[in-house]
Short mmCIF file of N, CA and C in Angstrom, two decimals:
data_model
loop_
_atom_site.label_atom_id
_atom_site.label_comp_id
_atom_site.label_asym_id
_atom_site.label_seq_id
_atom_site.Cartn_x
_atom_site.Cartn_y
_atom_site.Cartn_z
N MET V 27 0.94 -0.87 0.19
CA MET V 27 0.16 0.23 -0.12
C MET V 27 0.67 1.22 0.25
N ALA V 28 0.78 1.84 -1.06
CA ALA V 28 1.85 3.01 -1.14
C ALA V 28 0.85 4.34 -0.34
N TRP V 29 1.75 5.21 -0.10
CA TRP V 29 1.29 6.53 0.88
C TRP V 29 0.28 6.70 0.18
N ASN V 30 -0.02 7.04 -1.10
CA ASN V 30 -1.57 8.01 -1.29
C ASN V 30 -2.61 6.90 -1.24
N GLU V 31 -2.62 5.88 -1.30
CA GLU V 31 -3.61 4.94 -1.15
C GLU V 31 -3.81 4.83 0.47
N ILE V 32 -3.07 4.93 1.19
CA ILE V 32 -3.47 4.98 2.69
C ILE V 32 -4.24 6.44 2.76
N VAL V 33 -3.65 7.54 2.25
CA VAL V 33 -3.98 8.72 2.76
C VAL V 33 -5.21 8.75 2.11
N CYS V 34 -5.81 8.11 0.87
CA CYS V 34 -7.20 8.10 -0.04
C CYS V 34 -7.72 7.07 0.92
N ALA V 35 -7.54 6.00 1.70
CA ALA V 35 -8.35 5.18 2.42
C ALA V 35 -8.63 6.08 3.58
N VAL V 36 -7.72 6.89 4.33
CA VAL V 36 -8.60 7.66 5.19
C VAL V 36 -9.39 8.79 5.04
N LEU V 37 -9.23 9.29 3.82
CA LEU V 37 -10.06 10.56 3.61
C LEU V 37 -11.14 9.80 3.18
N LEU V 38 -11.63 8.66 2.35
CA LEU V 38 -12.50 7.68 2.28
C LEU V 38 -13.48 7.95 3.44
N VAL V 39 -12.61 7.19 4.39
CA VAL V 39 -13.71 6.86 5.87
C VAL V 39 -13.61 8.34 6.52
N VAL V 40 -13.22 9.01 6.22
CA VAL V 40 -13.66 10.62 6.89
C VAL V 40 -15.06 10.99 6.23
N GLY V 41 -14.54 11.17 4.95
CA GLY V 41 -15.95 11.26 4.23
C GLY V 41 -17.17 10.69 4.23
N VAL V 42 -16.99 9.39 4.39
CA VAL V 42 -18.17 8.46 4.40
C VAL V 42 -18.82 8.53 5.96
N LEU V 43 -17.57 8.91 7.14
CA LEU V 43 -18.39 8.99 8.26
C LEU V 43 -19.02 10.32 8.56
N ILE V 44 -18.77 11.14 7.38
CA ILE V 44 -19.52 12.44 7.70
C ILE V 44 -20.82 12.14 6.80
N SER V 45 -20.60 11.71 5.78
CA SER V 45 -21.99 11.74 5.52
C SER V 45 -22.74 10.88 5.75
N LEU V 46 -22.38 9.71 6.51
CA LEU V 46 -23.52 9.01 7.05
C LEU V 46 -23.94 9.83 8.19
N THR V 47 -22.85 10.66 9.24
CA THR V 47 -23.97 11.24 10.15
C THR V 47 -24.49 12.70 9.94
N GLY V 48 -24.37 13.17 8.46
CA GLY V 48 -25.20 13.69 8.08
C GLY V 48 -26.73 13.43 7.64
N SER V 49 -26.61 11.82 7.11
CA SER V 49 -27.87 11.56 6.96
C SER V 49 -28.57 11.09 7.98
N LEU V 50 -28.19 10.80 8.96
CA LEU V 50 -28.40 10.29 10.75
C LEU V 50 -29.35 11.27 11.20
N GLY V 51 -28.44 12.94 10.89
CA GLY V 51 -28.64 13.95 11.32
C GLY V 51 -29.92 14.40 10.76
N LEU V 52 -30.13 14.08 9.68
CA LEU V 52 -31.05 14.82 8.65
C LEU V 52 -32.62 13.80 9.30
N LEU V 53 -32.30 12.88 9.57
CA LEU V 53 -33.36 11.79 10.12
C LEU V 53 -33.79 12.14 11.61
N ARG V 54 -32.97 12.45 12.53
CA ARG V 54 -33.16 12.67 13.92
C ARG V 54 -33.28 13.88 14.10
N PHE V 55 -32.98 15.26 13.29
CA PHE V 55 -33.12 16.48 14.27
C PHE V 55 -34.93 16.78 13.96
N PRO V 56 -35.25 17.88 15.01
CA PRO V 56 -36.76 17.75 15.37
C PRO V 56 -36.94 18.45 13.85
N ASP V 57 -36.44 19.41 13.31
CA ASP V 57 -37.01 20.81 12.64
C ASP V 57 -36.31 20.87 11.53
N PHE V 58 -36.93 22.14 10.57
CA PHE V 58 -36.76 21.51 9.23
C PHE V 58 -35.26 22.42 9.36
N TYR V 59 -35.03 23.62 9.93
CA TYR V 59 -33.79 24.31 10.01
C TYR V 59 -32.48 23.49 10.44
N SER V 60 -32.98 22.83 11.47
CA SER V 60 -31.49 21.91 11.81
C SER V 60 -31.30 21.22 11.07
N ARG V 61 -32.33 20.62 10.47
CA ARG V 61 -32.02 19.58 9.30
C ARG V 61 -31.01 20.14 8.21
N LEU V 62 -31.30 21.69 7.71
CA LEU V 62 -30.49 22.05 6.75
C LEU V 62 -29.32 22.43 7.24
N HIS V 63 -28.95 22.34 8.63
CA HIS V 63 -27.45 22.29 9.07
C HIS V 63 -26.99 21.18 8.39
N THR V 64 -27.35 19.72 8.69
CA THR V 64 -26.62 18.35 8.78
C THR V 64 -26.07 18.63 7.09
N ALA V 65 -27.65 18.89 6.10
CA ALA V 65 -27.77 18.27 4.84
C ALA V 65 -26.32 19.24 4.32
N GLY V 66 -26.11 20.43 4.92
CA GLY V 66 -25.39 21.50 4.41
C GLY V 66 -24.00 20.63 4.47
N LYS V 67 -23.99 20.13 5.87
CA LYS V 67 -22.66 19.62 5.94
C LYS V 67 -22.21 18.70 4.84
N THR V 68 -23.10 17.71 5.10
CA THR V 68 -22.60 16.62 3.80
C THR V 68 -22.51 16.98 2.69
N ASP V 69 -23.01 18.01 2.10
CA ASP V 69 -22.94 18.69 1.00
C ASP V 69 -21.66 18.85 0.37
N SER V 70 -21.19 19.76 1.62
CA SER V 70 -19.77 20.92 1.47
C SER V 70 -18.53 19.41 1.50
N LEU V 71 -18.48 19.09 2.84
CA LEU V 71 -17.10 18.58 3.89
C LEU V 71 -17.42 17.05 2.97
N ALA V 72 -18.08 16.22 3.14
CA ALA V 72 -17.75 14.93 3.19
C ALA V 72 -17.51 14.64 1.42
N GLN V 73 -18.56 15.68 0.64
CA GLN V 73 -17.83 15.23 -1.09
C GLN V 73 -16.29 15.64 -1.24
N LEU V 74 -16.07 16.66 -0.32
CA LEU V 74 -14.88 16.92 -0.41
C LEU V 74 -13.55 16.08 -0.24
N CYS V 75 -14.16 15.46 1.15
CA CYS V 75 -12.94 14.45 1.64
C CYS V 75 -12.95 13.67 0.53
N ILE V 76 -14.06 13.02 -0.05
CA ILE V 76 -13.94 11.58 -0.86
C ILE V 76 -13.33 11.79 -2.13
N PHE V 77 -13.76 13.17 -2.94
CA PHE V 77 -13.16 13.59 -4.09
C PHE V 77 -11.82 13.69 -3.85
N VAL V 78 -11.17 14.63 -3.14
CA VAL V 78 -9.78 14.67 -2.73
C VAL V 78 -8.99 13.39 -2.87
N GLY V 79 -9.61 12.54 -1.23
CA GLY V 79 -9.18 11.10 -1.48
C GLY V 79 -8.93 10.27 -2.79
N LEU V 80 -10.15 10.29 -3.62
CA LEU V 80 -10.16 9.71 -4.63
C LEU V 80 -9.26 10.13 -6.15
N ALA V 81 -8.93 11.55 -5.69
CA ALA V 81 -7.83 11.94 -6.63
C ALA V 81 -6.34 11.72 -6.53
N LEU V 82 -6.13 11.15 -5.54
CA LEU V 82 -4.91 10.68 -4.94
C LEU V 82 -4.56 9.42 -5.78
N ILE V 83 -5.42 8.78 -5.88
CA ILE V 83 -5.39 7.20 -6.69
C ILE V 83 -4.60 7.35 -7.70
N ASP V 84 -3.73 6.79 -8.67
CA ASP V 84 -3.15 6.75 -9.56
C ASP V 84 -2.82 5.29 -10.20
N GLN V 85 -3.39 4.43 -9.42
CA GLN V 85 -3.76 3.46 -10.69
C GLN V 85 -4.99 2.37 -9.86
N VAL V 86 -5.71 1.90 -10.55
CA VAL V 86 -7.24 1.39 -10.20
C VAL V 86 -6.94 -0.33 -10.55
N THR V 87 -6.83 -1.23 -9.62
CA THR V 87 -6.93 -2.56 -10.17
C THR V 87 -8.52 -3.06 -10.27
N VAL V 88 -9.17 -3.51 -11.65
CA VAL V 88 -9.94 -4.22 -12.09
C VAL V 88 -10.20 -5.52 -12.03
N ASP V 89 -10.65 -6.79 -11.40
CA ASP V 89 -10.22 -7.86 -11.66
C ASP V 89 -9.03 -8.26 -11.72
N GLY V 90 -8.22 -7.83 -11.12
CA GLY V 90 -6.66 -8.20 -11.20
C GLY V 90 -5.41 -7.28 -12.09
N VAL V 91 -6.31 -7.00 -12.87
CA VAL V 91 -5.97 -5.77 -14.00
C VAL V 91 -5.41 -4.80 -13.27
N ALA V 92 -4.26 -3.57 -13.76
CA ALA V 92 -3.95 -2.60 -12.95
C ALA V 92 -4.05 -1.74 -14.20
N TYR V 93 -5.03 -0.69 -13.79
CA TYR V 93 -5.18 0.09 -15.15
C TYR V 93 -4.63 1.79 -14.39
N PRO V 94 -4.03 2.36 -15.46
CA PRO V 94 -3.03 3.76 -14.59
C PRO V 94 -4.46 4.72 -14.62
N VAL V 95 -4.35 6.06 -13.94
CA VAL V 95 -5.47 6.82 -13.85
C VAL V 95 -4.82 8.12 -14.46
N ASP V 96 -5.50 8.21 -15.63
CA ASP V 96 -4.73 9.37 -16.44
C ASP V 96 -5.21 10.90 -15.45
N PRO V 97 -4.07 11.87 -15.84
CA PRO V 97 -4.57 13.05 -15.16
C PRO V 97 -5.56 13.89 -15.42
N LEU V 98 -6.55 13.42 -16.54
CA LEU V 98 -7.58 14.15 -16.85
C LEU V 98 -8.53 13.51 -16.04
N ILE V 99 -8.76 12.67 -15.54
CA ILE V 99 -9.87 11.79 -14.44
C ILE V 99 -9.34 12.42 -13.27
N ARG V 100 -8.26 13.01 -12.96
CA ARG V 100 -8.33 13.79 -11.69
C ARG V 100 -8.50 15.23 -12.06
N ILE V 101 -8.35 15.67 -12.87
CA ILE V 101 -8.71 17.28 -13.24
C ILE V 101 -10.39 17.24 -12.67
N LYS V 102 -10.84 16.17 -13.74
CA LYS V 102 -12.42 16.30 -13.25
C LYS V 102 -12.67 15.67 -12.07
N LEU V 103 -12.25 15.12 -11.14
CA LEU V 103 -12.96 14.99 -9.84
C LEU V 103 -12.56 16.10 -9.00
N ILE V 104 -11.68 17.06 -9.66
CA ILE V 104 -11.23 18.39 -8.79
C ILE V 104 -12.16 19.03 -9.31
N MET V 105 -12.67 19.44 -10.68
CA MET V 105 -13.85 20.16 -10.92
C MET V 105 -15.41 19.48 -10.41
N VAL V 106 -15.70 18.79 -10.73
CA VAL V 106 -16.56 18.19 -9.62
C VAL V 106 -16.78 18.13 -8.19
N ALA V 107 -15.82 18.22 -7.44
CA ALA V 107 -15.53 18.87 -6.20
C ALA V 107 -15.69 20.13 -5.97
N LEU V 108 -15.31 21.28 -6.57
CA LEU V 108 -15.48 22.43 -6.91
C LEU V 108 -16.85 22.98 -6.82
N LEU V 109 -16.99 22.16 -8.09
CA LEU V 109 -18.55 22.64 -8.87
C LEU V 109 -19.65 22.20 -7.41
N LEU V 110 -19.44 21.00 -6.91
CA LEU V 110 -20.76 20.58 -6.08
C LEU V 110 -20.21 21.89 -4.73
N PHE V 111 -18.96 22.16 -4.39
CA PHE V 111 -18.75 23.01 -3.28
C PHE V 111 -19.42 24.33 -3.33
N PHE V 112 -19.54 24.67 -4.55
CA PHE V 112 -20.48 26.07 -4.74
C PHE V 112 -21.99 25.85 -4.87
N THR V 113 -22.10 24.76 -5.54
CA THR V 113 -23.54 24.64 -6.32
C THR V 113 -24.37 24.27 -5.03
N ALA V 114 -23.94 23.45 -4.15
CA ALA V 114 -24.38 22.62 -2.97
C ALA V 114 -25.08 24.02 -1.88
N PRO V 115 -24.08 24.89 -1.37
CA PRO V 115 -24.60 25.59 -0.29
C PRO V 115 -25.63 26.48 -1.34
N THR V 116 -25.22 26.88 -2.24
CA THR V 116 -26.56 28.13 -3.06
C THR V 116 -27.93 27.19 -3.21
N ALA V 117 -27.62 25.84 -3.40
CA ALA V 117 -29.31 25.41 -3.08
C ALA V 117 -30.02 25.36 -1.85
N THR V 118 -29.16 24.74 -0.79
CA THR V 118 -29.41 25.01 0.59
C THR V 118 -29.97 26.30 0.80
N HIS V 119 -29.20 27.30 0.63
CA HIS V 119 -29.49 28.80 0.67
C HIS V 119 -31.29 29.19 -0.21
N ALA V 120 -31.21 28.40 -1.40
CA ALA V 120 -32.38 28.77 -1.58
C ALA V 120 -33.57 28.12 -1.32
N ILE V 121 -33.39 26.92 -0.95
CA ILE V 121 -34.53 26.44 -0.17
C ILE V 121 -34.89 26.90 1.26
N THR V 122 -33.38 27.42 2.25
CA THR V 122 -33.86 27.62 3.03
C THR V 122 -34.83 29.21 2.87
N LYS V 123 -34.47 30.08 2.10
CA LYS V 123 -35.14 31.25 1.73
C LYS V 123 -36.41 31.26 1.30
N ALA V 124 -36.75 29.84 0.64
CA ALA V 124 -38.26 29.65 0.16
C ALA V 124 -39.10 29.29 1.49
N ALA V 125 -38.46 28.48 1.99
CA ALA V 125 -39.50 27.96 3.33
C ALA V 125 -39.16 29.21 4.50
N MET V 126 -38.56 30.15 4.47
CA MET V 126 -38.74 31.62 5.21
C MET V 126 -40.05 32.54 5.08
N LEU V 127 -39.83 32.56 3.65
CA LEU V 127 -40.86 33.25 2.81
C LEU V 127 -42.23 32.48 3.03
N ASP V 128 -42.06 31.31 2.74
CA ASP V 128 -43.60 30.33 3.05
C ASP V 128 -44.05 30.35 4.47
N GLY V 129 -43.12 31.40 5.54
CA GLY V 129 -43.43 31.14 6.74
C GLY V 129 -43.17 29.88 7.76
N VAL V 130 -42.00 29.13 7.73
CA VAL V 130 -42.15 27.72 8.29
C VAL V 130 -41.47 28.19 9.44
N MET V 131 -42.04 28.15 10.60
CA MET V 131 -41.66 29.03 11.99
C MET V 131 -40.44 27.75 12.52
N PRO V 132 -39.48 28.36 13.09
CA PRO V 132 -38.10 27.25 13.45
C PRO V 132 -38.78 26.54 15.05
N TRP V 133 -38.67 25.64 15.12
CA TRP V 133 -38.64 24.75 16.30
C TRP V 133 -38.49 25.07 17.86
N LYS V 134 -38.85 25.37 18.80
CA LYS V 134 -38.67 25.94 20.17
C LYS V 134 -38.55 24.89 21.17
N LYS V 135 -37.47 24.92 22.17
CA LYS V 135 -37.43 23.62 23.01
C LYS V 135 -38.79 23.51 23.55
N GLY V 136 -39.03 22.26 23.95
CA GLY V 136 -40.26 21.68 24.71
C GLY V 136 -40.98 21.43 23.44
N GLU V 137 -41.34 22.23 22.48
CA GLU V 137 -42.44 21.99 21.54
C GLU V 137 -42.09 20.19 20.93
N PRO V 138 -43.58 19.36 20.66
CA PRO V 138 -43.25 18.14 19.81
C PRO V 138 -42.13 18.33 18.47
N PRO V 139 -41.29 17.49 18.29
CA PRO V 139 -40.41 17.75 16.96
C PRO V 139 -41.59 17.51 15.64
N LYS V 140 -40.91 18.52 14.68
CA LYS V 140 -41.94 19.01 13.50
C LYS V 140 -41.65 17.91 12.62
N MET E 17 -12.03 -1.14 -1.19
CA MET E 17 -11.80 -0.32 -0.24
C MET E 17 -13.07 0.73 -0.92
N PHE E 18 -13.12 0.85 -2.25
CA PHE E 18 -14.25 1.68 -2.85
C PHE E 18 -15.54 0.79 -2.64
N LEU E 19 -15.76 -0.56 -2.92
CA LEU E 19 -16.92 -0.74 -2.53
C LEU E 19 -17.29 -0.80 -1.28
N ALA E 20 -16.94 -0.93 -0.19
CA ALA E 20 -16.99 -0.75 1.12
C ALA E 20 -17.85 1.06 1.03
N ALA E 21 -17.00 1.77 0.57
CA ALA E 21 -17.71 3.37 0.86
C ALA E 21 -18.82 2.96 0.02
N THR E 22 -18.89 2.46 -1.12
CA THR E 22 -20.20 2.56 -1.98
C THR E 22 -21.54 2.06 -1.22
N PHE E 23 -21.10 0.78 -0.51
CA PHE E 23 -22.46 0.26 0.56
C PHE E 23 -22.41 1.16 1.57
N ALA E 24 -21.46 1.76 1.97
CA ALA E 24 -21.73 3.10 3.24
C ALA E 24 -22.44 3.97 2.73
N LEU E 25 -22.60 4.43 1.64
CA LEU E 25 -23.17 5.59 1.12
C LEU E 25 -24.65 5.22 0.97
N LEU E 26 -24.49 3.72 0.26
CA LEU E 26 -26.38 3.32 -0.22
C LEU E 26 -27.19 3.24 1.34
N VAL E 27 -26.43 3.09 2.58
CA VAL E 27 -27.21 3.23 3.69
C VAL E 27 -27.41 4.61 4.09
N GLY E 28 -26.27 5.34 3.67
CA GLY E 28 -26.98 6.95 3.78
C GLY E 28 -28.02 7.23 3.01
N LEU E 29 -28.18 6.64 1.47
CA LEU E 29 -28.88 7.29 0.81
C LEU E 29 -30.41 6.97 1.36
N LEU E 30 -30.35 5.52 1.88
CA LEU E 30 -31.59 4.97 2.38
C LEU E 30 -32.16 5.64 3.34
N MET E 31 -31.21 6.18 4.29
CA MET E 31 -31.75 6.88 5.58
C MET E 31 -32.39 8.48 5.03
N ILE E 32 -31.64 8.86 3.95
CA ILE E 32 -31.92 10.07 3.30
C ILE E 32 -33.64 10.14 2.78
N LEU E 33 -33.86 8.69 2.35
CA LEU E 33 -35.08 8.52 1.34
C LEU E 33 -36.17 8.33 2.85
N VAL E 34 -36.09 7.81 3.61
CA VAL E 34 -37.07 7.69 4.93
C VAL E 34 -37.11 9.01 5.09
N ARG E 35 -36.45 10.03 5.05
CA ARG E 35 -36.84 11.17 5.94
C ARG E 35 -37.51 11.96 4.50
N ALA E 36 -36.83 11.75 3.37
CA ALA E 36 -38.11 12.14 2.25
C ALA E 36 -39.40 11.86 1.98
N VAL E 37 -39.61 10.41 2.71
CA VAL E 37 -40.99 10.03 2.70
C VAL E 37 -41.71 10.50 3.91
N LYS E 38 -41.28 10.73 4.91
CA LYS E 38 -41.75 11.11 6.51
C LYS E 38 -41.98 12.75 6.55
N GLY E 39 -40.82 13.40 5.87
CA GLY E 39 -40.79 14.70 5.94
C GLY E 39 -42.27 15.67 6.06
N PRO E 40 -42.25 16.34 7.14
CA PRO E 40 -43.70 16.96 6.95
C PRO E 40 -44.00 17.91 6.27
N THR E 41 -43.36 19.08 6.39
CA THR E 41 -43.10 20.20 5.17
C THR E 41 -42.63 19.63 3.81
N VAL E 42 -43.28 20.47 2.53
CA VAL E 42 -42.55 19.96 1.15
C VAL E 42 -41.03 20.60 1.15
N TYR E 43 -40.72 21.19 2.28
CA TYR E 43 -39.14 21.69 2.14
C TYR E 43 -38.20 20.67 2.83
N ASP E 44 -38.80 19.72 3.49
CA ASP E 44 -38.25 18.68 3.92
C ASP E 44 -37.54 17.54 2.88
N ARG E 45 -38.61 17.67 2.28
CA ARG E 45 -38.70 16.41 1.04
C ARG E 45 -37.68 17.49 0.27
N ILE E 46 -37.86 18.50 -0.26
CA ILE E 46 -36.65 18.88 -1.36
C ILE E 46 -35.30 18.87 -0.90
N LEU E 47 -35.12 18.98 0.53
CA LEU E 47 -34.10 19.21 1.27
C LEU E 47 -33.18 17.87 1.33
N ALA E 48 -34.21 16.84 1.35
CA ALA E 48 -33.82 15.16 1.22
C ALA E 48 -33.51 14.77 -0.28
N VAL E 49 -34.08 15.52 -1.32
CA VAL E 49 -33.88 15.39 -2.16
C VAL E 49 -32.55 15.57 -2.80
N ASN E 50 -32.50 16.82 -2.47
CA ASN E 50 -31.32 17.48 -2.68
C ASN E 50 -30.22 16.73 -2.11
N ALA E 51 -30.14 16.41 -0.93
CA ALA E 51 -28.67 15.43 -0.18
C ALA E 51 -28.76 14.13 -1.04
N MET E 52 -29.95 13.81 -1.46
CA MET E 52 -29.52 12.77 -2.11
C MET E 52 -29.16 12.97 -3.78
N GLY E 53 -29.23 14.00 -4.05
CA GLY E 53 -28.78 13.73 -5.51
C GLY E 53 -27.04 14.26 -5.25
N THR E 54 -26.74 14.58 -4.17
CA THR E 54 -25.35 14.76 -3.78
C THR E 54 -24.82 13.69 -3.87
N LYS E 55 -25.47 12.95 -2.93
CA LYS E 55 -24.63 11.56 -2.56
C LYS E 55 -24.75 10.66 -4.05
N THR E 56 -26.15 10.84 -5.03
CA THR E 56 -25.73 9.77 -6.09
C THR E 56 -24.58 10.33 -6.67
N VAL E 57 -24.20 11.33 -6.48
CA VAL E 57 -22.88 11.87 -7.34
C VAL E 57 -21.77 10.99 -6.93
N ILE E 58 -21.62 11.30 -5.70
CA ILE E 58 -20.50 10.66 -5.01
C ILE E 58 -20.77 9.20 -5.48
N LEU E 59 -21.73 8.38 -5.30
CA LEU E 59 -22.00 7.07 -5.69
C LEU E 59 -21.80 6.46 -6.65
N VAL E 60 -21.85 7.53 -8.00
CA VAL E 60 -21.42 7.27 -9.39
C VAL E 60 -20.23 7.37 -9.45
N THR E 61 -19.31 8.24 -8.75
CA THR E 61 -18.01 8.53 -9.29
C THR E 61 -16.96 7.09 -8.39
N LEU E 62 -17.65 6.82 -7.12
CA LEU E 62 -17.24 5.84 -6.58
C LEU E 62 -17.62 4.26 -7.49
N LEU E 63 -18.67 4.40 -8.00
CA LEU E 63 -18.92 3.18 -8.82
C LEU E 63 -18.47 3.11 -10.06
N GLY E 64 -17.91 4.35 -10.64
CA GLY E 64 -16.56 4.07 -11.72
C GLY E 64 -15.34 3.78 -11.14
N TYR E 65 -15.18 3.91 -10.22
CA TYR E 65 -13.79 3.74 -9.69
C TYR E 65 -13.93 2.09 -9.29
N VAL E 66 -14.77 1.71 -9.04
CA VAL E 66 -14.93 0.18 -8.72
C VAL E 66 -14.99 -0.32 -10.14
N SER E 67 -15.57 0.05 -10.64
CA SER E 67 -15.89 -1.11 -12.14
C SER E 67 -14.59 -0.41 -13.41
N GLY E 68 -13.65 0.71 -12.69
CA GLY E 68 -12.74 1.20 -13.99
C GLY E 68 -13.09 1.89 -14.96
N ARG E 69 -14.39 2.05 -14.76
CA ARG E 69 -14.82 2.98 -16.25
C ARG E 69 -14.52 4.02 -15.72
N THR E 70 -14.20 5.17 -16.85
CA THR E 70 -13.98 6.58 -16.81
C THR E 70 -15.40 7.55 -17.00
N GLU E 71 -16.45 6.74 -17.68
CA GLU E 71 -17.38 7.43 -17.96
C GLU E 71 -18.09 8.18 -17.10
N PHE E 72 -18.26 7.10 -15.99
CA PHE E 72 -18.88 7.38 -14.59
C PHE E 72 -18.52 8.84 -14.35
N LEU E 73 -17.45 9.29 -14.33
CA LEU E 73 -17.03 10.82 -13.96
C LEU E 73 -17.94 11.90 -14.46
N ASP E 74 -18.05 11.30 -16.18
CA ASP E 74 -18.90 12.36 -17.14
C ASP E 74 -20.44 12.92 -16.16
N MET E 75 -20.66 11.26 -15.99
CA MET E 75 -22.61 11.26 -15.59
C MET E 75 -22.42 12.00 -14.73
N ALA E 76 -21.39 12.02 -13.29
CA ALA E 76 -21.66 12.89 -12.04
C ALA E 76 -21.14 14.11 -12.29
N ILE E 77 -20.69 14.44 -13.21
CA ILE E 77 -20.48 16.26 -13.34
C ILE E 77 -21.72 16.42 -13.53
N VAL E 78 -22.59 15.97 -14.72
CA VAL E 78 -23.79 16.26 -15.79
C VAL E 78 -24.76 16.12 -14.36
N TYR E 79 -25.19 15.12 -13.91
CA TYR E 79 -25.80 14.98 -12.84
C TYR E 79 -25.91 16.09 -11.75
N THR E 80 -24.69 16.41 -11.28
CA THR E 80 -24.49 17.47 -10.16
C THR E 80 -25.38 18.67 -10.85
N LEU E 81 -24.85 19.13 -12.35
CA LEU E 81 -25.61 20.19 -12.60
C LEU E 81 -26.90 19.86 -12.87
N ILE E 82 -27.71 18.99 -13.08
CA ILE E 82 -28.94 18.65 -13.07
C ILE E 82 -29.51 18.81 -11.76
N SER E 83 -28.86 18.02 -11.06
CA SER E 83 -29.71 18.35 -9.52
C SER E 83 -29.94 19.45 -9.01
N PHE E 84 -28.78 20.47 -9.19
CA PHE E 84 -28.84 21.77 -8.56
C PHE E 84 -30.21 22.63 -9.45
N ILE E 85 -30.27 22.25 -10.92
CA ILE E 85 -31.12 23.12 -11.24
C ILE E 85 -32.57 22.87 -11.06
N THR E 86 -32.54 21.25 -10.91
CA THR E 86 -33.96 20.75 -10.64
C THR E 86 -34.33 21.33 -9.09
N THR E 87 -33.60 21.23 -8.24
CA THR E 87 -33.80 22.22 -7.06
C THR E 87 -34.30 23.31 -7.22
N ILE E 88 -33.56 24.60 -7.71
CA ILE E 88 -33.98 25.77 -7.73
C ILE E 88 -35.66 25.59 -8.45
N ALA E 89 -35.64 24.67 -9.89
CA ALA E 89 -37.16 24.74 -10.33
C ALA E 89 -38.08 24.38 -9.85
N ILE E 90 -38.15 23.60 -8.54
CA ILE E 90 -39.20 22.96 -7.93
C ILE E 90 -39.25 24.05 -7.03
N LEU E 91 -38.37 24.75 -6.34
CA LEU E 91 -38.69 25.82 -5.42
C LEU E 91 -39.46 26.93 -6.23
N LYS E 92 -38.88 26.98 -7.50
CA LYS E 92 -39.68 28.64 -7.67
C LYS E 92 -41.35 27.78 -7.96
N PHE E 93 -41.44 26.61 -8.70
CA PHE E 93 -42.63 26.20 -8.75
C PHE E 93 -43.60 26.18 -8.00
N ILE E 94 -42.91 25.80 -6.35
CA ILE E 94 -43.81 25.70 -5.19
C ILE E 94 -44.08 27.38 -5.05
N GLN E 95 -43.24 28.12 -5.23
CA GLN E 95 -43.54 29.65 -4.71
C GLN E 95 -44.07 30.45 -5.53
N LYS E 96 -44.50 30.21 -6.79
CA LYS E 96 -44.93 30.85 -8.09
C LYS E 96 -46.09 30.21 -8.30
N GLY E 97 -45.97 29.28 -8.51
CA GLY E 97 -47.02 28.07 -9.04
C GLY E 97 -47.12 27.67 -10.23
N ARG E 98 -46.11 28.63 -11.12
CA ARG E 98 -46.05 28.07 -12.48
C ARG E 98 -44.40 28.38 -12.80
N LEU E 99 -43.36 28.15 -13.70
CA LEU E 99 -42.43 28.09 -13.87
C LEU E 99 -42.12 29.22 -15.05
N ASP E 100 -43.17 29.71 -16.00
CA ASP E 100 -42.59 30.53 -16.17
C ASP E 100 -42.32 32.03 -16.39
#
């Protein structure tokens, strides 16, 4: 295991963990606005970790055959990561604004979860 | 390594699906669909690495754009009742 595959494995684990905690938060949080927080986190940080981790790989072994990863793949990976890094929070912001204008009231302590 | 990450993301997707079905307000559902779109992008990229095919990454790029536009379109439709 070269150094880059170890770093990639670590980044993948971190990204997947953040993604799972984000999904769990989306389930358990009592209110729409608190769920926004977790969804936004997975959109920006988890995908960044995973894509940067994947960008470090320089050869992929499929069925025992090792294919080299040409640099175009890495450029595309970084592009997708950056693209998601900008569009995901924008989408979350748009959802928040729409919910605010529609009059969704935030949850207060003691109320039953909405 | 990639396969394990793919299965873990599938579990995350199923959890978000539960929120999409259960979500009381319509904005919960849009939020869940948006989060699912982002996760699907990651899933497609990982599947590209599992299967060794590079076209999956192009699908991921296209799907990122589509999911963003879809979210904005749905919000506009709900707010204004029509899209034009």
